[in-house]
Amino acid sequence: MALDFDSEPLMIRCPFCGNKFEETISRLKYCPKLSCPSCARHVGVNLLELHAMLESARKSMDELLEKLLKFDRGIGRHSGASHLVERRQIRRFDQRPSRGTPNPDEG
């Protein structure tokens, strides 16, 4: 499953004045040279680091999705098994002993 982070905001800290500001990942990919809104100095974004970070995030999300899908499949099997147990209990409840036959549930 391909994840698209392009519209997600990223917090940038100006190395000159320390001001923090947001830019979208898409903007950083296509225009890695920014101007700090506070001091107006140019801030460069390392595209190799940005792409490595995005790839790491994609990989982590893919792994998480795979675990969730496996967990969901496991829940589905478990739910089915518990459903069978419930049906057996209902069937036992409906099969009441006839008169004269002692009920093992009654003490």
PDB file of N, CA and C in Angstrom:
ATOM      1  N   MET A   1       0.850  -1.176   0.000  1.00  0.00           N
ATOM      2  CA  MET A   1       0.000   0.000   0.000  1.00  0.00           C
ATOM      3  C   MET A   1       0.893   1.236   0.000  1.00  0.00           C
ATOM      4  N   ALA A   2       0.697   2.091  -0.943  1.00  0.00           N
ATOM      5  CA  ALA A   2       1.507   3.305  -1.039  1.00  0.00           C
ATOM      6  C   ALA A   2       0.870   4.421  -0.212  1.00  0.00           C
ATOM      7  N   LEU A   3       1.664   4.997   0.643  1.00  0.00           N
ATOM      8  CA  LEU A   3       1.195   6.103   1.472  1.00  0.00           C
ATOM      9  C   LEU A   3       1.699   7.410   0.895  1.00  0.00           C
ATOM     10  N   ASP A   4       0.852   8.416   0.915  1.00  0.00           N
ATOM     11  CA  ASP A   4       1.229   9.715   0.378  1.00  0.00           C
ATOM     12  C   ASP A   4       1.302  10.720   1.520  1.00  0.00           C
ATOM     13  N   PHE A   5       2.516  11.145   1.829  1.00  0.00           N
ATOM     14  CA  PHE A   5       2.737  12.102   2.907  1.00  0.00           C
ATOM     15  C   PHE A   5       2.865  13.532   2.387  1.00  0.00           C
ATOM     16  N   ASP A   6       2.735  13.750   1.097  1.00  0.00           N
ATOM     17  CA  ASP A   6       3.018  15.060   0.504  1.00  0.00           C
ATOM     18  C   ASP A   6       2.228  16.212   1.124  1.00  0.00           C
ATOM     19  N   SER A   7       1.004  15.980   1.512  1.00  0.00           N
ATOM     20  CA  SER A   7       0.192  17.071   2.064  1.00  0.00           C
ATOM     21  C   SER A   7       0.391  17.260   3.570  1.00  0.00           C
ATOM     22  N   GLU A   8       1.194  16.397   4.184  1.00  0.00           N
ATOM     23  CA  GLU A   8       1.432  16.499   5.627  1.00  0.00           C
ATOM     24  C   GLU A   8       2.382  17.645   5.960  1.00  0.00           C
ATOM     25  N   PRO A   9       2.109  18.371   7.038  1.00  0.00           N
ATOM     26  CA  PRO A   9       3.011  19.464   7.434  1.00  0.00           C
ATOM     27  C   PRO A   9       4.219  18.941   8.209  1.00  0.00           C
ATOM     28  N   LEU A  10       5.318  19.619   8.048  1.00  0.00           N
ATOM     29  CA  LEU A  10       6.543  19.315   8.783  1.00  0.00           C
ATOM     30  C   LEU A  10       6.990  20.587   9.490  1.00  0.00           C
ATOM     31  N   MET A  11       7.418  20.452  10.728  1.00  0.00           N
ATOM     32  CA  MET A  11       7.894  21.603  11.489  1.00  0.00           C
ATOM     33  C   MET A  11       9.372  21.820  11.164  1.00  0.00           C
ATOM     34  N   ILE A  12       9.710  23.036  10.747  1.00  0.00           N
ATOM     35  CA  ILE A  12      11.086  23.418  10.411  1.00  0.00           C
ATOM     36  C   ILE A  12      11.563  24.412  11.471  1.00  0.00           C
ATOM     37  N   ARG A  13      12.784  24.228  11.935  1.00  0.00           N
ATOM     38  CA  ARG A  13      13.374  25.193  12.869  1.00  0.00           C
ATOM     39  C   ARG A  13      14.488  25.927  12.149  1.00  0.00           C
ATOM     40  N   CYS A  14      14.411  27.225  12.155  1.00  0.00           N
ATOM     41  CA  CYS A  14      15.438  28.047  11.519  1.00  0.00           C
ATOM     42  C   CYS A  14      16.743  27.901  12.305  1.00  0.00           C
ATOM     43  N   PRO A  15      17.835  27.534  11.625  1.00  0.00           N
ATOM     44  CA  PRO A  15      19.112  27.382  12.334  1.00  0.00           C
ATOM     45  C   PRO A  15      19.720  28.721  12.766  1.00  0.00           C
ATOM     46  N   PHE A  16      19.198  29.820  12.245  1.00  0.00           N
ATOM     47  CA  PHE A  16      19.753  31.143  12.556  1.00  0.00           C
ATOM     48  C   PHE A  16      19.063  31.798  13.753  1.00  0.00           C
ATOM     49  N   CYS A  17      17.738  31.810  13.742  1.00  0.00           N
ATOM     50  CA  CYS A  17      17.014  32.505  14.818  1.00  0.00           C
ATOM     51  C   CYS A  17      16.244  31.560  15.742  1.00  0.00           C
ATOM     52  N   GLY A  18      16.127  30.277  15.353  1.00  0.00           N
ATOM     53  CA  GLY A  18      15.415  29.311  16.192  1.00  0.00           C
ATOM     54  C   GLY A  18      13.911  29.311  16.015  1.00  0.00           C
ATOM     55  N   ASN A  19      13.388  30.183  15.160  1.00  0.00           N
ATOM     56  CA  ASN A  19      11.954  30.230  14.912  1.00  0.00           C
ATOM     57  C   ASN A  19      11.493  28.912  14.287  1.00  0.00           C
ATOM     58  N   LYS A  20      10.317  28.446  14.699  1.00  0.00           N
ATOM     59  CA  LYS A  20       9.735  27.233  14.121  1.00  0.00           C
ATOM     60  C   LYS A  20       8.583  27.628  13.208  1.00  0.00           C
ATOM     61  N   PHE A  21       8.533  26.971  12.052  1.00  0.00           N
ATOM     62  CA  PHE A  21       7.438  27.223  11.112  1.00  0.00           C
ATOM     63  C   PHE A  21       7.139  25.940  10.360  1.00  0.00           C
ATOM     64  N   GLU A  22       5.932  25.864   9.791  1.00  0.00           N
ATOM     65  CA  GLU A  22       5.480  24.663   9.087  1.00  0.00           C
ATOM     66  C   GLU A  22       5.588  24.825   7.582  1.00  0.00           C
ATOM     67  N   GLU A  23       5.926  23.732   6.933  1.00  0.00           N
ATOM     68  CA  GLU A  23       5.873  23.622   5.470  1.00  0.00           C
ATOM     69  C   GLU A  23       5.385  22.225   5.141  1.00  0.00           C
ATOM     70  N   THR A  24       4.688  22.087   4.020  1.00  0.00           N
ATOM     71  CA  THR A  24       4.250  20.752   3.620  1.00  0.00           C
ATOM     72  C   THR A  24       5.426  19.987   3.029  1.00  0.00           C
ATOM     73  N   ILE A  25       5.347  18.690   3.112  1.00  0.00           N
ATOM     74  CA  ILE A  25       6.400  17.838   2.569  1.00  0.00           C
ATOM     75  C   ILE A  25       6.524  18.054   1.068  1.00  0.00           C
ATOM     76  N   SER A  26       5.398  18.220   0.394  1.00  0.00           N
ATOM     77  CA  SER A  26       5.419  18.470  -1.048  1.00  0.00           C
ATOM     78  C   SER A  26       6.234  19.717  -1.377  1.00  0.00           C
ATOM     79  N   ARG A  27       6.011  20.780  -0.639  1.00  0.00           N
ATOM     80  CA  ARG A  27       6.748  22.037  -0.874  1.00  0.00           C
ATOM     81  C   ARG A  27       8.243  21.828  -0.663  1.00  0.00           C
ATOM     82  N   LEU A  28       8.594  21.067   0.366  1.00  0.00           N
ATOM     83  CA  LEU A  28      10.010  20.818   0.651  1.00  0.00           C
ATOM     84  C   LEU A  28      10.664  19.968  -0.438  1.00  0.00           C
ATOM     85  N   LYS A  29       9.917  19.023  -0.986  1.00  0.00           N
ATOM     86  CA  LYS A  29      10.459  18.168  -2.046  1.00  0.00           C
ATOM     87  C   LYS A  29      10.794  18.974  -3.297  1.00  0.00           C
ATOM     88  N   TYR A  30       9.898  19.893  -3.648  1.00  0.00           N
ATOM     89  CA  TYR A  30      10.051  20.612  -4.909  1.00  0.00           C
ATOM     90  C   TYR A  30      10.759  21.952  -4.776  1.00  0.00           C
ATOM     91  N   CYS A  31      10.839  22.460  -3.571  1.00  0.00           N
ATOM     92  CA  CYS A  31      11.521  23.732  -3.348  1.00  0.00           C
ATOM     93  C   CYS A  31      12.220  23.670  -1.987  1.00  0.00           C
ATOM     94  N   PRO A  32      13.393  23.034  -1.944  1.00  0.00           N
ATOM     95  CA  PRO A  32      14.053  22.820  -0.648  1.00  0.00           C
ATOM     96  C   PRO A  32      14.715  24.058  -0.051  1.00  0.00           C
ATOM     97  N   LYS A  33      14.695  25.185  -0.757  1.00  0.00           N
ATOM     98  CA  LYS A  33      15.254  26.427  -0.210  1.00  0.00           C
ATOM     99  C   LYS A  33      14.105  27.306   0.258  1.00  0.00           C
ATOM    100  N   LEU A  34      14.093  27.592   1.545  1.00  0.00           N
ATOM    101  CA  LEU A  34      13.020  28.372   2.148  1.00  0.00           C
ATOM    102  C   LEU A  34      13.573  29.648   2.751  1.00  0.00           C
ATOM    103  N   SER A  35      12.685  30.576   2.999  1.00  0.00           N
ATOM    104  CA  SER A  35      13.041  31.784   3.749  1.00  0.00           C
ATOM    105  C   SER A  35      12.332  31.719   5.088  1.00  0.00           C
ATOM    106  N   CYS A  36      13.056  31.941   6.142  1.00  0.00           N
ATOM    107  CA  CYS A  36      12.463  31.954   7.475  1.00  0.00           C
ATOM    108  C   CYS A  36      11.498  33.133   7.567  1.00  0.00           C
ATOM    109  N   PRO A  37      10.261  32.901   7.997  1.00  0.00           N
ATOM    110  CA  PRO A  37       9.308  34.005   8.105  1.00  0.00           C
ATOM    111  C   PRO A  37       9.678  35.012   9.197  1.00  0.00           C
ATOM    112  N   SER A  38      10.547  34.620  10.106  1.00  0.00           N
ATOM    113  CA  SER A  38      10.917  35.517  11.197  1.00  0.00           C
ATOM    114  C   SER A  38      12.128  36.391  10.857  1.00  0.00           C
ATOM    115  N   CYS A  39      13.227  35.750  10.381  1.00  0.00           N
ATOM    116  CA  CYS A  39      14.457  36.519  10.128  1.00  0.00           C
ATOM    117  C   CYS A  39      14.756  36.704   8.639  1.00  0.00           C
ATOM    118  N   ALA A  40      13.971  36.081   7.768  1.00  0.00           N
ATOM    119  CA  ALA A  40      14.095  36.185   6.313  1.00  0.00           C
ATOM    120  C   ALA A  40      15.386  35.588   5.754  1.00  0.00           C
ATOM    121  N   ARG A  41      16.121  34.842   6.556  1.00  0.00           N
ATOM    122  CA  ARG A  41      17.334  34.196   6.041  1.00  0.00           C
ATOM    123  C   ARG A  41      16.952  32.896   5.345  1.00  0.00           C
ATOM    124  N   HIS A  42      17.794  32.479   4.422  1.00  0.00           N
ATOM    125  CA  HIS A  42      17.526  31.257   3.659  1.00  0.00           C
ATOM    126  C   HIS A  42      17.850  30.019   4.487  1.00  0.00           C
ATOM    127  N   VAL A  43      16.901  29.098   4.459  1.00  0.00           N
ATOM    128  CA  VAL A  43      17.035  27.831   5.170  1.00  0.00           C
ATOM    129  C   VAL A  43      16.988  26.735   4.120  1.00  0.00           C
ATOM    130  N   GLY A  44      18.012  25.918   4.073  1.00  0.00           N
ATOM    131  CA  GLY A  44      18.050  24.817   3.112  1.00  0.00           C
ATOM    132  C   GLY A  44      17.627  23.514   3.766  1.00  0.00           C
ATOM    133  N   VAL A  45      16.922  22.693   3.007  1.00  0.00           N
ATOM    134  CA  VAL A  45      16.487  21.384   3.484  1.00  0.00           C
ATOM    135  C   VAL A  45      17.304  20.330   2.755  1.00  0.00           C
ATOM    136  N   ASN A  46      17.866  19.394   3.493  1.00  0.00           N
ATOM    137  CA  ASN A  46      18.645  18.313   2.914  1.00  0.00           C
ATOM    138  C   ASN A  46      17.672  17.283   2.329  1.00  0.00           C
ATOM    139  N   LEU A  47      17.611  17.217   1.000  1.00  0.00           N
ATOM    140  CA  LEU A  47      16.658  16.317   0.344  1.00  0.00           C
ATOM    141  C   LEU A  47      16.959  14.849   0.601  1.00  0.00           C
ATOM    142  N   LEU A  48      18.238  14.497   0.735  1.00  0.00           N
ATOM    143  CA  LEU A  48      18.573  13.101   1.033  1.00  0.00           C
ATOM    144  C   LEU A  48      18.014  12.690   2.392  1.00  0.00           C
ATOM    145  N   GLU A  49      18.163  13.563   3.381  1.00  0.00           N
ATOM    146  CA  GLU A  49      17.615  13.273   4.706  1.00  0.00           C
ATOM    147  C   GLU A  49      16.090  13.221   4.668  1.00  0.00           C
ATOM    148  N   LEU A  50      15.484  14.132   3.923  1.00  0.00           N
ATOM    149  CA  LEU A  50      14.028  14.156   3.810  1.00  0.00           C
ATOM    150  C   LEU A  50      13.517  12.860   3.192  1.00  0.00           C
ATOM    151  N   HIS A  51      14.122  12.430   2.093  1.00  0.00           N
ATOM    152  CA  HIS A  51      13.682  11.194   1.433  1.00  0.00           C
ATOM    153  C   HIS A  51      13.947   9.973   2.306  1.00  0.00           C
ATOM    154  N   ALA A  52      15.068   9.956   3.025  1.00  0.00           N
ATOM    155  CA  ALA A  52      15.358   8.840   3.936  1.00  0.00           C
ATOM    156  C   ALA A  52      14.317   8.784   5.057  1.00  0.00           C
ATOM    157  N   MET A  53      13.952   9.944   5.592  1.00  0.00           N
ATOM    158  CA  MET A  53      12.947  10.010   6.645  1.00  0.00           C
ATOM    159  C   MET A  53      11.586   9.528   6.128  1.00  0.00           C
ATOM    160  N   LEU A  54      11.214   9.960   4.930  1.00  0.00           N
ATOM    161  CA  LEU A  54       9.935   9.544   4.352  1.00  0.00           C
ATOM    162  C   LEU A  54       9.914   8.044   4.078  1.00  0.00           C
ATOM    163  N   GLU A  55      11.015   7.514   3.576  1.00  0.00           N
ATOM    164  CA  GLU A  55      11.097   6.073   3.308  1.00  0.00           C
ATOM    165  C   GLU A  55      10.993   5.279   4.604  1.00  0.00           C
ATOM    166  N   SER A  56      11.646   5.756   5.644  1.00  0.00           N
ATOM    167  CA  SER A  56      11.566   5.102   6.949  1.00  0.00           C
ATOM    168  C   SER A  56      10.132   5.125   7.478  1.00  0.00           C
ATOM    169  N   ALA A  57       9.451   6.248   7.328  1.00  0.00           N
ATOM    170  CA  ALA A  57       8.058   6.360   7.776  1.00  0.00           C
ATOM    171  C   ALA A  57       7.162   5.423   6.974  1.00  0.00           C
ATOM    172  N   ARG A  58       7.370   5.348   5.672  1.00  0.00           N
ATOM    173  CA  ARG A  58       6.571   4.441   4.829  1.00  0.00           C
ATOM    174  C   ARG A  58       6.782   2.990   5.245  1.00  0.00           C
ATOM    175  N   LYS A  59       8.032   2.628   5.480  1.00  0.00           N
ATOM    176  CA  LYS A  59       8.348   1.253   5.875  1.00  0.00           C
ATOM    177  C   LYS A  59       7.688   0.920   7.214  1.00  0.00           C
ATOM    178  N   SER A  60       7.773   1.834   8.165  1.00  0.00           N
ATOM    179  CA  SER A  60       7.152   1.617   9.476  1.00  0.00           C
ATOM    180  C   SER A  60       5.638   1.483   9.349  1.00  0.00           C
ATOM    181  N   MET A  61       5.033   2.315   8.527  1.00  0.00           N
ATOM    182  CA  MET A  61       3.583   2.246   8.333  1.00  0.00           C
ATOM    183  C   MET A  61       3.176   0.944   7.646  1.00  0.00           C
ATOM    184  N   ASP A  62       3.960   0.495   6.665  1.00  0.00           N
ATOM    185  CA  ASP A  62       3.669  -0.775   6.000  1.00  0.00           C
ATOM    186  C   ASP A  62       3.757  -1.935   6.984  1.00  0.00           C
ATOM    187  N   GLU A  63       4.781  -1.919   7.851  1.00  0.00           N
ATOM    188  CA  GLU A  63       4.931  -2.976   8.853  1.00  0.00           C
ATOM    189  C   GLU A  63       3.765  -2.957   9.836  1.00  0.00           C
ATOM    190  N   LEU A  64       3.362  -1.769  10.265  1.00  0.00           N
ATOM    191  CA  LEU A  64       2.233  -1.646  11.182  1.00  0.00           C
ATOM    192  C   LEU A  64       0.952  -2.144  10.526  1.00  0.00           C
ATOM    193  N   LEU A  65       0.733  -1.784   9.277  1.00  0.00           N
ATOM    194  CA  LEU A  65      -0.454  -2.226   8.558  1.00  0.00           C
ATOM    195  C   LEU A  65      -0.478  -3.747   8.445  1.00  0.00           C
ATOM    196  N   GLU A  66       0.661  -4.342   8.137  1.00  0.00           N
ATOM    197  CA  GLU A  66       0.749  -5.799   8.035  1.00  0.00           C
ATOM    198  C   GLU A  66       0.414  -6.458   9.374  1.00  0.00           C
ATOM    199  N   LYS A  67       0.935  -5.907  10.476  1.00  0.00           N
ATOM    200  CA  LYS A  67       0.627  -6.454  11.803  1.00  0.00           C
ATOM    201  C   LYS A  67      -0.855  -6.325  12.116  1.00  0.00           C
ATOM    202  N   LEU A  68      -1.444  -5.189  11.763  1.00  0.00           N
ATOM    203  CA  LEU A  68      -2.867  -4.993  12.018  1.00  0.00           C
ATOM    204  C   LEU A  68      -3.714  -5.963  11.205  1.00  0.00           C
ATOM    205  N   LEU A  69      -3.318  -6.214   9.967  1.00  0.00           N
ATOM    206  CA  LEU A  69      -4.061  -7.166   9.138  1.00  0.00           C
ATOM    207  C   LEU A  69      -3.958  -8.575   9.701  1.00  0.00           C
ATOM    208  N   LYS A  70      -2.766  -8.966  10.161  1.00  0.00           N
ATOM    209  CA  LYS A  70      -2.598 -10.285  10.781  1.00  0.00           C
ATOM    210  C   LYS A  70      -3.421 -10.379  12.050  1.00  0.00           C
ATOM    211  N   PHE A  71      -3.413  -9.318  12.853  1.00  0.00           N
ATOM    212  CA  PHE A  71      -4.188  -9.289  14.090  1.00  0.00           C
ATOM    213  C   PHE A  71      -5.671  -9.411  13.780  1.00  0.00           C
ATOM    214  N   ASP A  72      -6.133  -8.700  12.754  1.00  0.00           N
ATOM    215  CA  ASP A  72      -7.537  -8.741  12.365  1.00  0.00           C
ATOM    216  C   ASP A  72      -7.931 -10.142  11.928  1.00  0.00           C
ATOM    217  N   ARG A  73      -7.064 -10.805  11.168  1.00  0.00           N
ATOM    218  CA  ARG A  73      -7.351 -12.181  10.746  1.00  0.00           C
ATOM    219  C   ARG A  73      -7.435 -13.092  11.960  1.00  0.00           C
ATOM    220  N   GLY A  74      -6.561 -12.878  12.926  1.00  0.00           N
ATOM    221  CA  GLY A  74      -6.583 -13.673  14.152  1.00  0.00           C
ATOM    222  C   GLY A  74      -7.850 -13.439  14.949  1.00  0.00           C
ATOM    223  N   ILE A  75      -8.296 -12.206  15.024  1.00  0.00           N
ATOM    224  CA  ILE A  75      -9.533 -11.867  15.729  1.00  0.00           C
ATOM    225  C   ILE A  75     -10.707 -12.554  15.041  1.00  0.00           C
ATOM    226  N   GLY A  76     -10.707 -12.531  13.714  1.00  0.00           N
ATOM    227  CA  GLY A  76     -11.789 -13.158  12.961  1.00  0.00           C
ATOM    228  C   GLY A  76     -11.902 -14.636  13.273  1.00  0.00           C
ATOM    229  N   ARG A  77     -10.760 -15.324  13.345  1.00  0.00           N
ATOM    230  CA  ARG A  77     -10.774 -16.747  13.672  1.00  0.00           C
ATOM    231  C   ARG A  77     -11.252 -16.942  15.104  1.00  0.00           C
ATOM    232  N   HIS A  78     -10.771 -16.111  16.004  1.00  0.00           N
ATOM    233  CA  HIS A  78     -11.152 -16.234  17.403  1.00  0.00           C
ATOM    234  C   HIS A  78     -12.650 -15.988  17.569  1.00  0.00           C
ATOM    235  N   SER A  79     -13.167 -14.980  16.882  1.00  0.00           N
ATOM    236  CA  SER A  79     -14.587 -14.660  16.987  1.00  0.00           C
ATOM    237  C   SER A  79     -15.430 -15.824  16.499  1.00  0.00           C
ATOM    238  N   GLY A  80     -14.991 -16.444  15.410  1.00  0.00           N
ATOM    239  CA  GLY A  80     -15.725 -17.588  14.888  1.00  0.00           C
ATOM    240  C   GLY A  80     -15.747 -18.728  15.880  1.00  0.00           C
ATOM    241  N   ALA A  81     -14.628 -18.977  16.537  1.00  0.00           N
ATOM    242  CA  ALA A  81     -14.549 -20.054  17.516  1.00  0.00           C
ATOM    243  C   ALA A  81     -15.452 -19.747  18.703  1.00  0.00           C
ATOM    244  N   SER A  82     -15.435 -18.524  19.186  1.00  0.00           N
ATOM    245  CA  SER A  82     -16.282 -18.189  20.331  1.00  0.00           C
ATOM    246  C   SER A  82     -17.754 -18.267  19.934  1.00  0.00           C
ATOM    247  N   HIS A  83     -18.057 -17.973  18.673  1.00  0.00           N
ATOM    248  CA  HIS A  83     -19.433 -18.081  18.194  1.00  0.00           C
ATOM    249  C   HIS A  83     -19.884 -19.536  18.251  1.00  0.00           C
ATOM    250  N   LEU A  84     -19.005 -20.474  17.875  1.00  0.00           N
ATOM    251  CA  LEU A  84     -19.345 -21.892  17.941  1.00  0.00           C
ATOM    252  C   LEU A  84     -19.570 -22.327  19.377  1.00  0.00           C
ATOM    253  N   VAL A  85     -18.736 -21.861  20.282  1.00  0.00           N
ATOM    254  CA  VAL A  85     -18.903 -22.201  21.693  1.00  0.00           C
ATOM    255  C   VAL A  85     -20.249 -21.703  22.186  1.00  0.00           C
ATOM    256  N   GLU A  86     -20.612 -20.470  21.830  1.00  0.00           N
ATOM    257  CA  GLU A  86     -21.904 -19.927  22.244  1.00  0.00           C
ATOM    258  C   GLU A  86     -23.048 -20.765  21.688  1.00  0.00           C
ATOM    259  N   ARG A  87     -22.942 -21.206  20.444  1.00  0.00           N
ATOM    260  CA  ARG A  87     -24.001 -22.028  19.848  1.00  0.00           C
ATOM    261  C   ARG A  87     -24.127 -23.348  20.584  1.00  0.00           C
ATOM    262  N   ARG A  88     -22.995 -23.953  20.970  1.00  0.00           N
ATOM    263  CA  ARG A  88     -23.036 -25.217  21.710  1.00  0.00           C
ATOM    264  C   ARG A  88     -23.694 -25.012  23.068  1.00  0.00           C
ATOM    265  N   GLN A  89     -23.377 -23.909  23.732  1.00  0.00           N
ATOM    266  CA  GLN A  89     -23.979 -23.644  25.036  1.00  0.00           C
ATOM    267  C   GLN A  89     -25.479 -23.452  24.896  1.00  0.00           C
ATOM    268  N   ILE A  90     -25.914 -22.771  23.861  1.00  0.00           N
ATOM    269  CA  ILE A  90     -27.346 -22.576  23.633  1.00  0.00           C
ATOM    270  C   ILE A  90     -28.007 -23.916  23.357  1.00  0.00           C
ATOM    271  N   ARG A  91     -27.352 -24.747  22.540  1.00  0.00           N
ATOM    272  CA  ARG A  91     -27.905 -26.054  22.210  1.00  0.00           C
ATOM    273  C   ARG A  91     -28.050 -26.885  23.487  1.00  0.00           C
ATOM    274  N   ARG A  92     -27.052 -26.858  24.359  1.00  0.00           N
ATOM    275  CA  ARG A  92     -27.119 -27.611  25.616  1.00  0.00           C
ATOM    276  C   ARG A  92     -28.249 -27.083  26.492  1.00  0.00           C
ATOM    277  N   PHE A  93     -28.418 -25.775  26.503  1.00  0.00           N
ATOM    278  CA  PHE A  93     -29.481 -25.175  27.306  1.00  0.00           C
ATOM    279  C   PHE A  93     -30.840 -25.616  26.794  1.00  0.00           C
ATOM    280  N   ASP A  94     -30.988 -25.704  25.480  1.00  0.00           N
ATOM    281  CA  ASP A  94     -32.268 -26.099  24.888  1.00  0.00           C
ATOM    282  C   ASP A  94     -32.551 -27.581  25.084  1.00  0.00           C
ATOM    283  N   GLN A  95     -31.536 -28.385  25.260  1.00  0.00           N
ATOM    284  CA  GLN A  95     -31.726 -29.825  25.435  1.00  0.00           C
ATOM    285  C   GLN A  95     -31.937 -30.122  26.920  1.00  0.00           C
ATOM    286  N   ARG A  96     -33.111 -29.812  27.378  1.00  0.00           N
ATOM    287  CA  ARG A  96     -33.422 -30.028  28.787  1.00  0.00           C
ATOM    288  C   ARG A  96     -33.703 -31.513  29.017  1.00  0.00           C
ATOM    289  N   PRO A  97     -33.292 -31.985  30.159  1.00  0.00           N
ATOM    290  CA  PRO A  97     -33.554 -33.406  30.439  1.00  0.00           C
ATOM    291  C   PRO A  97     -35.056 -33.667  30.578  1.00  0.00           C
ATOM    292  N   SER A  98     -35.453 -34.852  30.163  1.00  0.00           N
ATOM    293  CA  SER A  98     -36.868 -35.208  30.278  1.00  0.00           C
ATOM    294  C   SER A  98     -37.172 -35.528  31.740  1.00  0.00           C
ATOM    295  N   ARG A  99     -38.466 -35.674  32.072  1.00  0.00           N
ATOM    296  CA  ARG A  99     -38.859 -35.940  33.455  1.00  0.00           C
ATOM    297  C   ARG A  99     -38.279 -37.256  33.923  1.00  0.00           C
ATOM    298  N   GLY A 100     -37.859 -37.252  35.130  1.00  0.00           N
ATOM    299  CA  GLY A 100     -37.317 -38.463  35.716  1.00  0.00           C
ATOM    300  C   GLY A 100     -35.823 -38.577  35.530  1.00  0.00           C
ATOM    301  N   THR A 101     -35.251 -37.795  34.611  1.00  0.00           N
ATOM    302  CA  THR A 101     -33.808 -37.822  34.399  1.00  0.00           C
ATOM    303  C   THR A 101     -33.208 -36.683  35.202  1.00  0.00           C
ATOM    304  N   PRO A 102     -32.257 -36.976  36.091  1.00  0.00           N
ATOM    305  CA  PRO A 102     -31.685 -35.899  36.901  1.00  0.00           C
ATOM    306  C   PRO A 102     -30.883 -34.920  36.042  1.00  0.00           C
ATOM    307  N   ASN A 103     -30.992 -33.672  36.378  1.00  0.00           N
ATOM    308  CA  ASN A 103     -30.251 -32.629  35.672  1.00  0.00           C
ATOM    309  C   ASN A 103     -28.903 -32.469  36.359  1.00  0.00           C
ATOM    310  N   PRO A 104     -27.774 -32.664  35.628  1.00  0.00           N
ATOM    311  CA  PRO A 104     -26.459 -32.566  36.261  1.00  0.00           C
ATOM    312  C   PRO A 104     -26.126 -31.154  36.731  1.00  0.00           C
ATOM    313  N   ASP A 105     -26.818 -30.146  36.197  1.00  0.00           N
ATOM    314  CA  ASP A 105     -26.546 -28.770  36.602  1.00  0.00           C
ATOM    315  C   ASP A 105     -27.179 -28.428  37.944  1.00  0.00           C
ATOM    316  N   GLU A 106     -28.219 -29.170  38.315  1.00  0.00           N
ATOM    317  CA  GLU A 106     -28.893 -28.890  39.578  1.00  0.00           C
ATOM    318  C   GLU A 106     -28.235 -29.704  40.676  1.00  0.00           C
ATOM    319  N   GLY A 107     -28.042 -29.117  41.824  1.00  0.00           N
ATOM    320  CA  GLY A 107     -27.320 -29.761  42.919  1.00  0.00           C
ATOM    321  C   GLY A 107     -28.194 -30.505  43.757  1.00  0.00           C
TER     322      GLY A 107
END
